Amino acid sequence: MEKWNEVYLVPEFSEQGVDCYRLEGGDYQNEYYVVSEAETRKLLNTPEVVGYEVYHCLIPATAQMMYYFKEQKKVTTANILSILRGALNYPLEESCYREHIRVHDISFLSSERVFDHDEIAGLEIKYSKLTMVPDSTLLIGDIIASGETLIHCLRYVTDFYRSNGAKLRNIIIFTIGGTTGIEVLERLTGEIREFWPEFEGFITVYYEGIFSTYQDKGVSGINLPDVDFYWKNGIIAPEFRRQTLSMRDPLFEKCIIYDGGARRYEIHEHVKEVLEFWEGILARADQIDMKELLDEKLGYPTPISYEDWLKCNHYEKLPEVQTRWLYKQEQGYIESMKEVTLREICEQRIQEFKTALRKYII
């Protein structure tokens, strides 16, 4: 991404157990935040969290950010766009209710892939029930990987507003998502301002980090390109980094979130995906270079100096007392992994996962 090396995290606030950071240095048209909280850290580090708890884990951070945006007067009149079915994981209406933000209406869209001879030919709106709240803030919750669905739906919604002679004030997005989302939203802002010059832009809240997607099958040979999220080339909340590396195994999961829809509504499919990954890793554990895998997961080649680590993680503007301790913890984690085999990790994760979610295993 252009100028990505110039971007850094800056502390915005720490309230009610929620730590919020904003992105600076990228000369962006929009606002981007990273938010960290105990429940979202649990969600992203524990694939055993399934069903309603997936939704419940996002409430504290989302509500606190809604309060912040209300206090900053970035949202007054709200309309929610629910992009089915991923949006159902995000507690936008509940968070607005808790923070006394009036939701005037909720719109629904369903965008599905269209295939031609087994090849993806594009996207098509399969279901639409849109309502219009002029000069409002549009609230969206969505997982952003490639961003194609989001682009398709936002163009559809803005066309709807324009055809009715109305406009939006701004758009706030809550996401477990990746770096591609920034590229997509910067481009969309330029498009929208061509017909709505006063459009304030997008405000995007990333839970626990701005992750990136694998561009190939990774060191393991199992990861899905443009689908699976990991740390490398992303920006991770220091609290999430600290918690992840306080344990041994979460860093090695296939994806930060896996399939959000399956994880809540088709739990059998989620269980199948997680077990297939770990059993696949176990089958090839003796052929995978452990150091190479660890470097990939951490996002940089080891060993690394403190100064290079700061730049790599975009932590130059964070308090040194925080980053020094985190760096030392990370070096301790790296050292401890020299005594662990990938086979050990796989066998333990398979056993833990089967035990925790045994009722969903067919």
mmCIF file of C-alpha atoms in Angstrom:
data_model
loop_
_atom_site.group_PDB
_atom_site.id
_atom_site.type_symbol
_atom_site.label_atom_id
_atom_site.label_comp_id
_atom_site.label_asym_id
_atom_site.label_seq_id
_atom_site.Cartn_x
_atom_site.Cartn_y
_atom_site.Cartn_z
ATOM 1 C CA MET A 1 0.000 0.000 0.000
ATOM 2 C CA GLU A 2 1.262 3.464 -0.897
ATOM 3 C CA LYS A 3 2.991 5.296 2.002
ATOM 4 C CA TRP A 4 2.186 2.394 4.357
ATOM 5 C CA ASN A 5 5.661 2.642 5.899
ATOM 6 C CA GLU A 6 4.886 6.236 6.934
ATOM 7 C CA VAL A 7 1.769 5.264 8.887
ATOM 8 C CA TYR A 8 1.828 4.864 12.673
ATOM 9 C CA LEU A 9 -0.521 4.243 15.601
ATOM 10 C CA VAL A 10 -1.297 7.128 17.966
ATOM 11 C CA PRO A 11 -3.209 6.657 21.271
ATOM 12 C CA GLU A 12 -6.658 8.260 21.110
ATOM 13 C CA PHE A 13 -8.283 7.254 24.421
ATOM 14 C CA SER A 14 -8.398 4.548 27.076
ATOM 15 C CA GLU A 15 -11.796 4.287 28.780
ATOM 16 C CA GLN A 16 -13.905 1.517 30.358
ATOM 17 C CA GLY A 17 -11.339 -1.125 29.455
ATOM 18 C CA VAL A 18 -11.303 -0.031 25.805
ATOM 19 C CA ASP A 19 -8.058 1.191 24.217
ATOM 20 C CA CYS A 20 -8.438 3.177 21.020
ATOM 21 C CA TYR A 21 -5.751 4.243 18.565
ATOM 22 C CA ARG A 22 -5.958 6.285 15.384
ATOM 23 C CA LEU A 23 -3.871 6.038 12.240
ATOM 24 C CA GLU A 24 -1.696 9.001 11.350
ATOM 25 C CA GLY A 25 0.916 9.774 8.738
ATOM 26 C CA GLY A 26 -0.746 8.335 5.664
ATOM 27 C CA ASP A 27 -2.299 11.569 4.340
ATOM 28 C CA TYR A 28 -5.670 9.799 4.169
ATOM 29 C CA GLN A 29 -9.001 11.399 3.290
ATOM 30 C CA ASN A 30 -10.753 9.296 5.943
ATOM 31 C CA GLU A 31 -10.368 8.441 9.635
ATOM 32 C CA TYR A 32 -9.118 5.003 10.696
ATOM 33 C CA TYR A 33 -9.116 3.636 14.254
ATOM 34 C CA VAL A 34 -7.906 0.448 15.916
ATOM 35 C CA VAL A 35 -9.785 -0.559 19.058
ATOM 36 C CA SER A 36 -8.846 -3.239 21.589
ATOM 37 C CA GLU A 37 -10.901 -4.731 24.440
ATOM 38 C CA ALA A 38 -10.812 -7.953 26.470
ATOM 39 C CA GLU A 39 -13.824 -9.559 24.780
ATOM 40 C CA THR A 40 -12.675 -8.880 21.217
ATOM 41 C CA ARG A 41 -9.223 -10.177 22.103
ATOM 42 C CA LYS A 42 -10.873 -13.362 23.364
ATOM 43 C CA LEU A 43 -12.931 -13.662 20.176
ATOM 44 C CA LEU A 44 -9.968 -13.326 17.825
ATOM 45 C CA ASN A 45 -7.628 -15.536 19.851
ATOM 46 C CA THR A 46 -10.114 -18.310 20.598
ATOM 47 C CA PRO A 47 -11.853 -20.093 17.693
ATOM 48 C CA GLU A 48 -13.786 -22.028 20.344
ATOM 49 C CA VAL A 49 -15.937 -18.887 20.763
ATOM 50 C CA VAL A 50 -19.002 -19.618 18.608
ATOM 51 C CA GLY A 51 -22.705 -18.855 18.274
ATOM 52 C CA TYR A 52 -24.259 -15.863 20.031
ATOM 53 C CA GLU A 53 -21.023 -15.233 21.953
ATOM 54 C CA VAL A 54 -19.405 -14.062 18.683
ATOM 55 C CA TYR A 55 -21.890 -11.165 18.652
ATOM 56 C CA HIS A 56 -21.711 -10.612 22.404
ATOM 57 C CA CYS A 57 -17.906 -10.236 22.397
ATOM 58 C CA LEU A 58 -18.160 -7.175 20.132
ATOM 59 C CA ILE A 59 -20.583 -5.199 22.308
ATOM 60 C CA PRO A 60 -18.218 -3.443 24.800
ATOM 61 C CA ALA A 61 -15.798 -2.069 22.186
ATOM 62 C CA THR A 62 -18.569 -1.123 19.762
ATOM 63 C CA ALA A 63 -20.632 0.677 22.404
ATOM 64 C CA GLN A 64 -17.614 2.615 23.657
ATOM 65 C CA MET A 65 -16.756 3.736 20.133
ATOM 66 C CA MET A 66 -20.362 4.817 19.576
ATOM 67 C CA TYR A 67 -20.156 6.899 22.735
ATOM 68 C CA TYR A 68 -16.895 8.448 21.499
ATOM 69 C CA PHE A 69 -18.375 9.309 18.094
ATOM 70 C CA LYS A 70 -21.463 10.806 19.735
ATOM 71 C CA GLU A 71 -19.306 12.977 22.005
ATOM 72 C CA GLN A 72 -17.221 14.063 18.996
ATOM 73 C CA LYS A 73 -20.493 14.882 17.171
ATOM 74 C CA LYS A 74 -19.500 12.584 14.318
ATOM 75 C CA VAL A 75 -22.896 10.866 14.534
ATOM 76 C CA THR A 76 -26.258 12.433 15.359
ATOM 77 C CA THR A 77 -28.872 10.859 13.091
ATOM 78 C CA ALA A 78 -28.164 7.198 12.286
ATOM 79 C CA ASN A 79 -29.279 4.676 9.700
ATOM 80 C CA ILE A 80 -27.907 1.117 9.749
ATOM 81 C CA LEU A 81 -27.066 -0.793 6.576
ATOM 82 C CA SER A 82 -27.132 -4.532 7.222
ATOM 83 C CA ILE A 83 -25.207 -6.436 4.534
ATOM 84 C CA LEU A 84 -26.486 -9.961 4.990
ATOM 85 C CA ARG A 85 -25.487 -12.050 6.661
ATOM 86 C CA GLY A 86 -22.127 -10.882 8.000
ATOM 87 C CA ALA A 87 -23.639 -7.704 9.438
ATOM 88 C CA LEU A 88 -25.661 -9.741 11.918
ATOM 89 C CA ASN A 89 -22.462 -10.355 13.913
ATOM 90 C CA TYR A 90 -22.073 -6.648 14.666
ATOM 91 C CA PRO A 91 -24.083 -5.124 17.565
ATOM 92 C CA LEU A 92 -24.665 -1.727 15.963
ATOM 93 C CA GLU A 93 -28.312 -1.244 16.919
ATOM 94 C CA GLU A 94 -27.739 -2.448 20.495
ATOM 95 C CA SER A 95 -24.689 -0.188 20.886
ATOM 96 C CA CYS A 96 -26.636 2.821 19.621
ATOM 97 C CA TYR A 97 -29.432 2.019 22.060
ATOM 98 C CA ARG A 98 -26.973 1.782 24.968
ATOM 99 C CA GLU A 99 -25.400 5.130 24.078
ATOM 100 C CA HIS A 100 -28.725 6.917 23.384
ATOM 101 C CA ILE A 101 -28.128 7.349 19.659
ATOM 102 C CA ARG A 102 -31.379 7.275 17.731
ATOM 103 C CA VAL A 103 -31.481 4.747 14.889
ATOM 104 C CA HIS A 104 -34.068 6.021 12.423
ATOM 105 C CA ASP A 105 -34.142 2.909 10.283
ATOM 106 C CA ILE A 106 -32.317 -0.238 9.180
ATOM 107 C CA SER A 107 -31.704 -1.134 5.544
ATOM 108 C CA PHE A 108 -30.922 -4.617 4.270
ATOM 109 C CA LEU A 109 -28.889 -5.831 1.312
ATOM 110 C CA SER A 110 -27.775 -9.274 0.207
ATOM 111 C CA SER A 111 -24.941 -9.431 -2.324
ATOM 112 C CA GLU A 112 -23.993 -12.800 -3.771
ATOM 113 C CA ARG A 113 -21.361 -14.011 -6.210
ATOM 114 C CA VAL A 114 -22.485 -14.808 -9.753
ATOM 115 C CA PHE A 115 -20.759 -17.749 -11.453
ATOM 116 C CA ASP A 116 -20.178 -18.430 -15.137
ATOM 117 C CA HIS A 117 -18.815 -21.904 -15.956
ATOM 118 C CA ASP A 118 -17.582 -22.322 -12.369
ATOM 119 C CA GLU A 119 -15.772 -18.970 -12.492
ATOM 120 C CA ILE A 120 -16.786 -15.928 -10.428
ATOM 121 C CA ALA A 121 -18.289 -13.498 -12.942
ATOM 122 C CA GLY A 122 -19.266 -10.740 -10.531
ATOM 123 C CA LEU A 123 -21.635 -9.778 -7.727
ATOM 124 C CA GLU A 124 -25.387 -9.367 -7.807
ATOM 125 C CA ILE A 125 -27.809 -7.807 -5.297
ATOM 126 C CA LYS A 126 -30.188 -10.668 -4.475
ATOM 127 C CA TYR A 127 -32.281 -8.892 -1.840
ATOM 128 C CA SER A 128 -32.808 -5.215 -1.151
ATOM 129 C CA LYS A 129 -34.909 -3.318 1.352
ATOM 130 C CA LEU A 130 -33.529 0.185 1.559
ATOM 131 C CA THR A 131 -34.815 3.129 3.516
ATOM 132 C CA MET A 132 -33.586 6.680 3.227
ATOM 133 C CA VAL A 133 -32.563 8.987 6.077
ATOM 134 C CA PRO A 134 -31.254 12.194 4.422
ATOM 135 C CA ASP A 135 -28.073 13.809 5.806
ATOM 136 C CA SER A 136 -27.600 10.927 8.231
ATOM 137 C CA THR A 137 -24.683 8.754 9.283
ATOM 138 C CA LEU A 138 -24.798 5.322 7.688
ATOM 139 C CA LEU A 139 -23.555 2.602 10.080
ATOM 140 C CA ILE A 140 -22.138 -0.644 8.673
ATOM 141 C CA GLY A 141 -20.618 -3.761 10.233
ATOM 142 C CA ASP A 142 -18.755 -6.047 7.851
ATOM 143 C CA ILE A 143 -15.694 -8.264 7.514
ATOM 144 C CA ILE A 144 -13.488 -6.595 4.891
ATOM 145 C CA ALA A 145 -11.060 -8.882 3.057
ATOM 146 C CA SER A 146 -11.058 -8.040 -0.661
ATOM 147 C CA GLY A 147 -13.694 -5.345 -0.117
ATOM 148 C CA GLU A 148 -15.594 -6.286 -3.294
ATOM 149 C CA THR A 149 -18.926 -6.858 -1.542
ATOM 150 C CA LEU A 150 -18.627 -3.582 0.367
ATOM 151 C CA ILE A 151 -17.884 -1.620 -2.830
ATOM 152 C CA HIS A 152 -20.814 -3.211 -4.635
ATOM 153 C CA CYS A 153 -23.252 -2.498 -1.804
ATOM 154 C CA LEU A 154 -22.104 1.076 -1.150
ATOM 155 C CA ARG A 155 -22.424 2.007 -4.805
ATOM 156 C CA TYR A 156 -25.918 0.523 -4.784
ATOM 157 C CA VAL A 157 -26.892 2.540 -1.686
ATOM 158 C CA THR A 158 -25.435 5.851 -2.884
ATOM 159 C CA ASP A 159 -27.205 5.417 -6.228
ATOM 160 C CA PHE A 160 -30.451 4.884 -4.282
ATOM 161 C CA TYR A 161 -29.945 8.107 -2.297
ATOM 162 C CA ARG A 162 -29.036 10.081 -5.414
ATOM 163 C CA SER A 163 -32.095 8.825 -7.319
ATOM 164 C CA ASN A 164 -34.217 10.171 -4.458
ATOM 165 C CA GLY A 165 -32.446 13.524 -4.346
ATOM 166 C CA ALA A 166 -30.846 12.901 -0.955
ATOM 167 C CA LYS A 167 -27.321 12.510 0.412
ATOM 168 C CA LEU A 168 -25.408 11.004 3.332
ATOM 169 C CA ARG A 169 -23.392 13.022 5.841
ATOM 170 C CA ASN A 170 -20.773 10.311 6.497
ATOM 171 C CA ILE A 171 -20.363 6.528 6.818
ATOM 172 C CA ILE A 172 -19.025 4.719 9.904
ATOM 173 C CA ILE A 173 -17.796 1.154 9.425
ATOM 174 C CA PHE A 174 -16.974 -1.393 12.128
ATOM 175 C CA THR A 175 -14.859 -4.243 10.846
ATOM 176 C CA ILE A 176 -12.684 -7.224 11.509
ATOM 177 C CA GLY A 177 -10.724 -6.510 8.395
ATOM 178 C CA GLY A 178 -7.581 -5.886 6.460
ATOM 179 C CA THR A 179 -5.407 -3.289 4.806
ATOM 180 C CA THR A 180 -7.273 -3.589 1.505
ATOM 181 C CA GLY A 181 -10.200 -1.850 3.177
ATOM 182 C CA ILE A 182 -8.209 1.383 3.397
ATOM 183 C CA GLU A 183 -7.415 1.341 -0.318
ATOM 184 C CA VAL A 184 -11.051 0.616 -1.144
ATOM 185 C CA LEU A 185 -12.490 3.353 1.090
ATOM 186 C CA GLU A 186 -10.016 5.997 -0.056
ATOM 187 C CA ARG A 187 -11.033 5.285 -3.647
ATOM 188 C CA LEU A 188 -14.763 5.312 -2.810
ATOM 189 C CA THR A 189 -14.445 8.651 -1.015
ATOM 190 C CA GLY A 190 -13.123 10.249 -4.188
ATOM 191 C CA GLU A 191 -16.005 8.762 -6.165
ATOM 192 C CA ILE A 192 -18.675 9.908 -3.698
ATOM 193 C CA ARG A 193 -17.320 13.458 -3.418
ATOM 194 C CA GLU A 194 -17.742 13.870 -7.164
ATOM 195 C CA PHE A 195 -21.508 13.993 -6.623
ATOM 196 C CA TRP A 196 -21.607 14.906 -2.884
ATOM 197 C CA PRO A 197 -18.761 17.436 -2.377
ATOM 198 C CA GLU A 198 -19.758 17.940 1.287
ATOM 199 C CA PHE A 199 -19.483 14.218 2.095
ATOM 200 C CA GLU A 200 -17.385 14.027 5.285
ATOM 201 C CA GLY A 201 -15.957 10.628 4.390
ATOM 202 C CA PHE A 202 -15.602 7.260 6.069
ATOM 203 C CA ILE A 203 -14.755 6.581 9.690
ATOM 204 C CA THR A 204 -13.543 3.006 10.060
ATOM 205 C CA VAL A 205 -13.062 1.104 13.306
ATOM 206 C CA TYR A 206 -10.871 -1.998 13.123
ATOM 207 C CA TYR A 207 -11.181 -4.461 15.998
ATOM 208 C CA GLU A 208 -7.731 -5.413 17.390
ATOM 209 C CA GLY A 209 -5.768 -4.573 14.267
ATOM 210 C CA ILE A 210 -5.662 -3.752 10.597
ATOM 211 C CA PHE A 211 -4.751 -7.208 9.391
ATOM 212 C CA SER A 212 -3.600 -8.343 5.975
ATOM 213 C CA THR A 213 -4.556 -11.350 3.895
ATOM 214 C CA TYR A 214 -2.231 -14.039 2.646
ATOM 215 C CA GLN A 215 -1.212 -13.509 -0.961
ATOM 216 C CA ASP A 216 -0.303 -17.173 -1.371
ATOM 217 C CA LYS A 217 -0.787 -20.407 0.583
ATOM 218 C CA GLY A 218 1.813 -19.341 3.155
ATOM 219 C CA VAL A 219 4.643 -21.321 4.726
ATOM 220 C CA SER A 220 2.209 -24.057 5.740
ATOM 221 C CA GLY A 221 0.866 -24.445 2.209
ATOM 222 C CA ILE A 222 -2.686 -24.453 3.582
ATOM 223 C CA ASN A 223 -3.780 -20.821 3.882
ATOM 224 C CA LEU A 224 -6.309 -19.292 1.484
ATOM 225 C CA PRO A 225 -5.041 -16.273 -0.494
ATOM 226 C CA ASP A 226 -7.113 -13.066 -0.155
ATOM 227 C CA VAL A 227 -9.241 -14.731 2.534
ATOM 228 C CA ASP A 228 -7.211 -15.652 5.635
ATOM 229 C CA PHE A 229 -6.134 -12.780 7.910
ATOM 230 C CA TYR A 230 -2.768 -12.595 9.694
ATOM 231 C CA TRP A 231 -0.377 -10.033 11.175
ATOM 232 C CA LYS A 232 2.299 -9.616 8.506
ATOM 233 C CA ASN A 233 2.248 -6.155 6.861
ATOM 234 C CA GLY A 234 -0.630 -5.121 9.118
ATOM 235 C CA ILE A 235 -0.913 -2.937 12.220
ATOM 236 C CA ILE A 236 -1.787 -4.802 15.403
ATOM 237 C CA ALA A 237 -3.114 -3.273 18.636
ATOM 238 C CA PRO A 238 -0.338 -3.638 21.245
ATOM 239 C CA GLU A 239 -2.838 -5.093 23.753
ATOM 240 C CA PHE A 240 -3.822 -7.792 21.283
ATOM 241 C CA ARG A 241 -0.180 -8.532 20.521
ATOM 242 C CA ARG A 242 0.586 -8.814 24.235
ATOM 243 C CA GLN A 243 -2.288 -11.178 24.945
ATOM 244 C CA THR A 244 -1.659 -13.382 21.908
ATOM 245 C CA LEU A 245 1.996 -13.842 22.795
ATOM 246 C CA SER A 246 1.216 -14.507 26.460
ATOM 247 C CA MET A 247 -0.061 -17.870 25.206
ATOM 248 C CA ARG A 248 1.677 -20.351 22.971
ATOM 249 C CA ASP A 249 -0.740 -21.387 20.249
ATOM 250 C CA PRO A 250 -3.129 -18.610 19.076
ATOM 251 C CA LEU A 251 -0.508 -17.073 16.792
ATOM 252 C CA PHE A 252 -0.541 -20.233 14.650
ATOM 253 C CA GLU A 253 -4.270 -20.353 13.886
ATOM 254 C CA LYS A 254 -5.259 -20.429 10.213
ATOM 255 C CA CYS A 255 -7.037 -17.079 10.321
ATOM 256 C CA ILE A 256 -7.717 -14.294 12.817
ATOM 257 C CA ILE A 257 -11.507 -14.763 12.551
ATOM 258 C CA TYR A 258 -12.114 -17.771 10.252
ATOM 259 C CA ASP A 259 -15.563 -17.576 8.570
ATOM 260 C CA GLY A 260 -17.577 -15.129 10.676
ATOM 261 C CA GLY A 261 -20.957 -16.311 9.381
ATOM 262 C CA ALA A 262 -20.244 -20.013 9.864
ATOM 263 C CA ARG A 263 -18.778 -19.338 13.282
ATOM 264 C CA ARG A 264 -22.089 -17.925 14.469
ATOM 265 C CA TYR A 265 -24.735 -19.711 12.415
ATOM 266 C CA GLU A 266 -23.210 -22.881 10.917
ATOM 267 C CA ILE A 267 -21.022 -23.988 13.778
ATOM 268 C CA HIS A 268 -20.549 -27.487 12.363
ATOM 269 C CA GLU A 269 -18.898 -25.920 9.296
ATOM 270 C CA HIS A 270 -16.656 -23.761 11.465
ATOM 271 C CA VAL A 271 -15.571 -26.779 13.521
ATOM 272 C CA LYS A 272 -14.861 -28.686 10.324
ATOM 273 C CA GLU A 273 -12.709 -25.853 8.934
ATOM 274 C CA VAL A 274 -10.645 -25.452 12.107
ATOM 275 C CA LEU A 275 -10.028 -29.189 12.498
ATOM 276 C CA GLU A 276 -9.178 -29.623 8.805
ATOM 277 C CA PHE A 277 -6.559 -26.904 9.179
ATOM 278 C CA TRP A 278 -4.894 -28.338 12.271
ATOM 279 C CA GLU A 279 -5.044 -31.906 10.987
ATOM 280 C CA GLY A 280 -3.551 -30.713 7.699
ATOM 281 C CA ILE A 281 -0.722 -28.962 9.554
ATOM 282 C CA LEU A 282 -0.146 -32.079 11.652
ATOM 283 C CA ALA A 283 0.149 -34.219 8.515
ATOM 284 C CA ARG A 284 2.961 -32.021 7.180
ATOM 285 C CA ALA A 285 4.414 -30.806 10.494
ATOM 286 C CA ASP A 286 7.766 -32.517 9.935
ATOM 287 C CA GLN A 287 8.206 -30.768 6.558
ATOM 288 C CA ILE A 288 7.400 -27.221 7.726
ATOM 289 C CA ASP A 289 10.317 -25.033 8.813
ATOM 290 C CA MET A 290 9.311 -23.846 12.291
ATOM 291 C CA LYS A 291 11.438 -20.679 12.264
ATOM 292 C CA GLU A 292 10.142 -19.693 8.840
ATOM 293 C CA LEU A 293 6.563 -20.249 10.019
ATOM 294 C CA LEU A 294 7.134 -18.214 13.192
ATOM 295 C CA ASP A 295 8.671 -15.342 11.215
ATOM 296 C CA GLU A 296 5.670 -15.346 8.887
ATOM 297 C CA LYS A 297 3.203 -15.255 11.780
ATOM 298 C CA LEU A 298 5.053 -12.512 13.682
ATOM 299 C CA GLY A 299 5.380 -10.508 10.480
ATOM 300 C CA TYR A 300 9.155 -10.031 10.316
ATOM 301 C CA PRO A 301 12.386 -12.048 10.034
ATOM 302 C CA THR A 302 13.976 -12.840 13.399
ATOM 303 C CA PRO A 303 16.118 -11.776 15.135
ATOM 304 C CA ILE A 304 15.149 -8.097 14.997
ATOM 305 C CA SER A 305 16.394 -4.994 16.815
ATOM 306 C CA TYR A 306 14.080 -2.887 18.968
ATOM 307 C CA GLU A 307 14.304 0.043 16.518
ATOM 308 C CA ASP A 308 13.436 -2.111 13.499
ATOM 309 C CA TRP A 309 10.648 -3.799 15.467
ATOM 310 C CA LEU A 310 9.099 -0.391 16.235
ATOM 311 C CA LYS A 311 9.087 0.588 12.564
ATOM 312 C CA CYS A 312 7.844 -2.793 11.414
ATOM 313 C CA ASN A 313 4.868 -2.599 13.782
ATOM 314 C CA HIS A 314 4.163 1.145 13.292
ATOM 315 C CA TYR A 315 4.656 1.720 17.046
ATOM 316 C CA GLU A 316 7.026 4.722 16.869
ATOM 317 C CA LYS A 317 4.498 7.092 18.482
ATOM 318 C CA LEU A 318 3.503 4.808 21.361
ATOM 319 C CA PRO A 319 4.939 5.342 24.876
ATOM 320 C CA GLU A 320 8.396 3.769 25.178
ATOM 321 C CA VAL A 321 7.531 2.229 28.542
ATOM 322 C CA GLN A 322 4.830 0.243 26.717
ATOM 323 C CA THR A 323 6.813 -0.740 23.638
ATOM 324 C CA ARG A 324 10.029 -1.690 25.481
ATOM 325 C CA TRP A 325 8.154 -4.179 27.644
ATOM 326 C CA LEU A 326 6.220 -5.575 24.692
ATOM 327 C CA TYR A 327 9.417 -6.028 22.690
ATOM 328 C CA LYS A 328 11.054 -7.915 25.574
ATOM 329 C CA GLN A 329 7.999 -10.110 25.958
ATOM 330 C CA GLU A 330 8.055 -10.889 22.251
ATOM 331 C CA GLN A 331 11.728 -11.824 22.323
ATOM 332 C CA GLY A 332 10.994 -14.125 25.244
ATOM 333 C CA TYR A 333 8.201 -15.758 23.257
ATOM 334 C CA ILE A 334 10.518 -16.304 20.279
ATOM 335 C CA GLU A 335 13.142 -17.871 22.529
ATOM 336 C CA SER A 336 10.604 -20.173 24.182
ATOM 337 C CA MET A 337 9.388 -21.447 20.803
ATOM 338 C CA LYS A 338 12.825 -22.971 20.129
ATOM 339 C CA GLU A 339 11.906 -25.721 22.578
ATOM 340 C CA VAL A 340 8.527 -26.500 20.953
ATOM 341 C CA THR A 341 7.704 -28.614 17.920
ATOM 342 C CA LEU A 342 4.892 -27.892 15.506
ATOM 343 C CA ARG A 343 3.627 -31.429 16.052
ATOM 344 C CA GLU A 344 3.158 -30.685 19.777
ATOM 345 C CA ILE A 345 1.154 -27.558 19.009
ATOM 346 C CA CYS A 346 -1.066 -29.370 16.501
ATOM 347 C CA GLU A 347 -1.826 -32.297 18.770
ATOM 348 C CA GLN A 348 -2.713 -30.027 21.675
ATOM 349 C CA ARG A 349 -4.912 -27.716 19.586
ATOM 350 C CA ILE A 350 -6.821 -30.624 18.059
ATOM 351 C CA GLN A 351 -7.460 -32.093 21.493
ATOM 352 C CA GLU A 352 -8.467 -28.741 23.019
ATOM 353 C CA PHE A 353 -10.796 -27.878 20.165
ATOM 354 C CA LYS A 354 -12.485 -31.280 20.072
ATOM 355 C CA THR A 355 -13.013 -31.155 23.825
ATOM 356 C CA ALA A 356 -14.463 -27.629 23.834
ATOM 357 C CA LEU A 357 -16.803 -28.126 20.859
ATOM 358 C CA ARG A 358 -17.397 -31.878 20.968
ATOM 359 C CA LYS A 359 -21.196 -31.488 20.686
ATOM 360 C CA TYR A 360 -20.741 -29.959 17.194
ATOM 361 C CA ILE A 361 -18.480 -32.741 15.866
ATOM 362 C CA ILE A 362 -20.359 -35.147 13.640
#
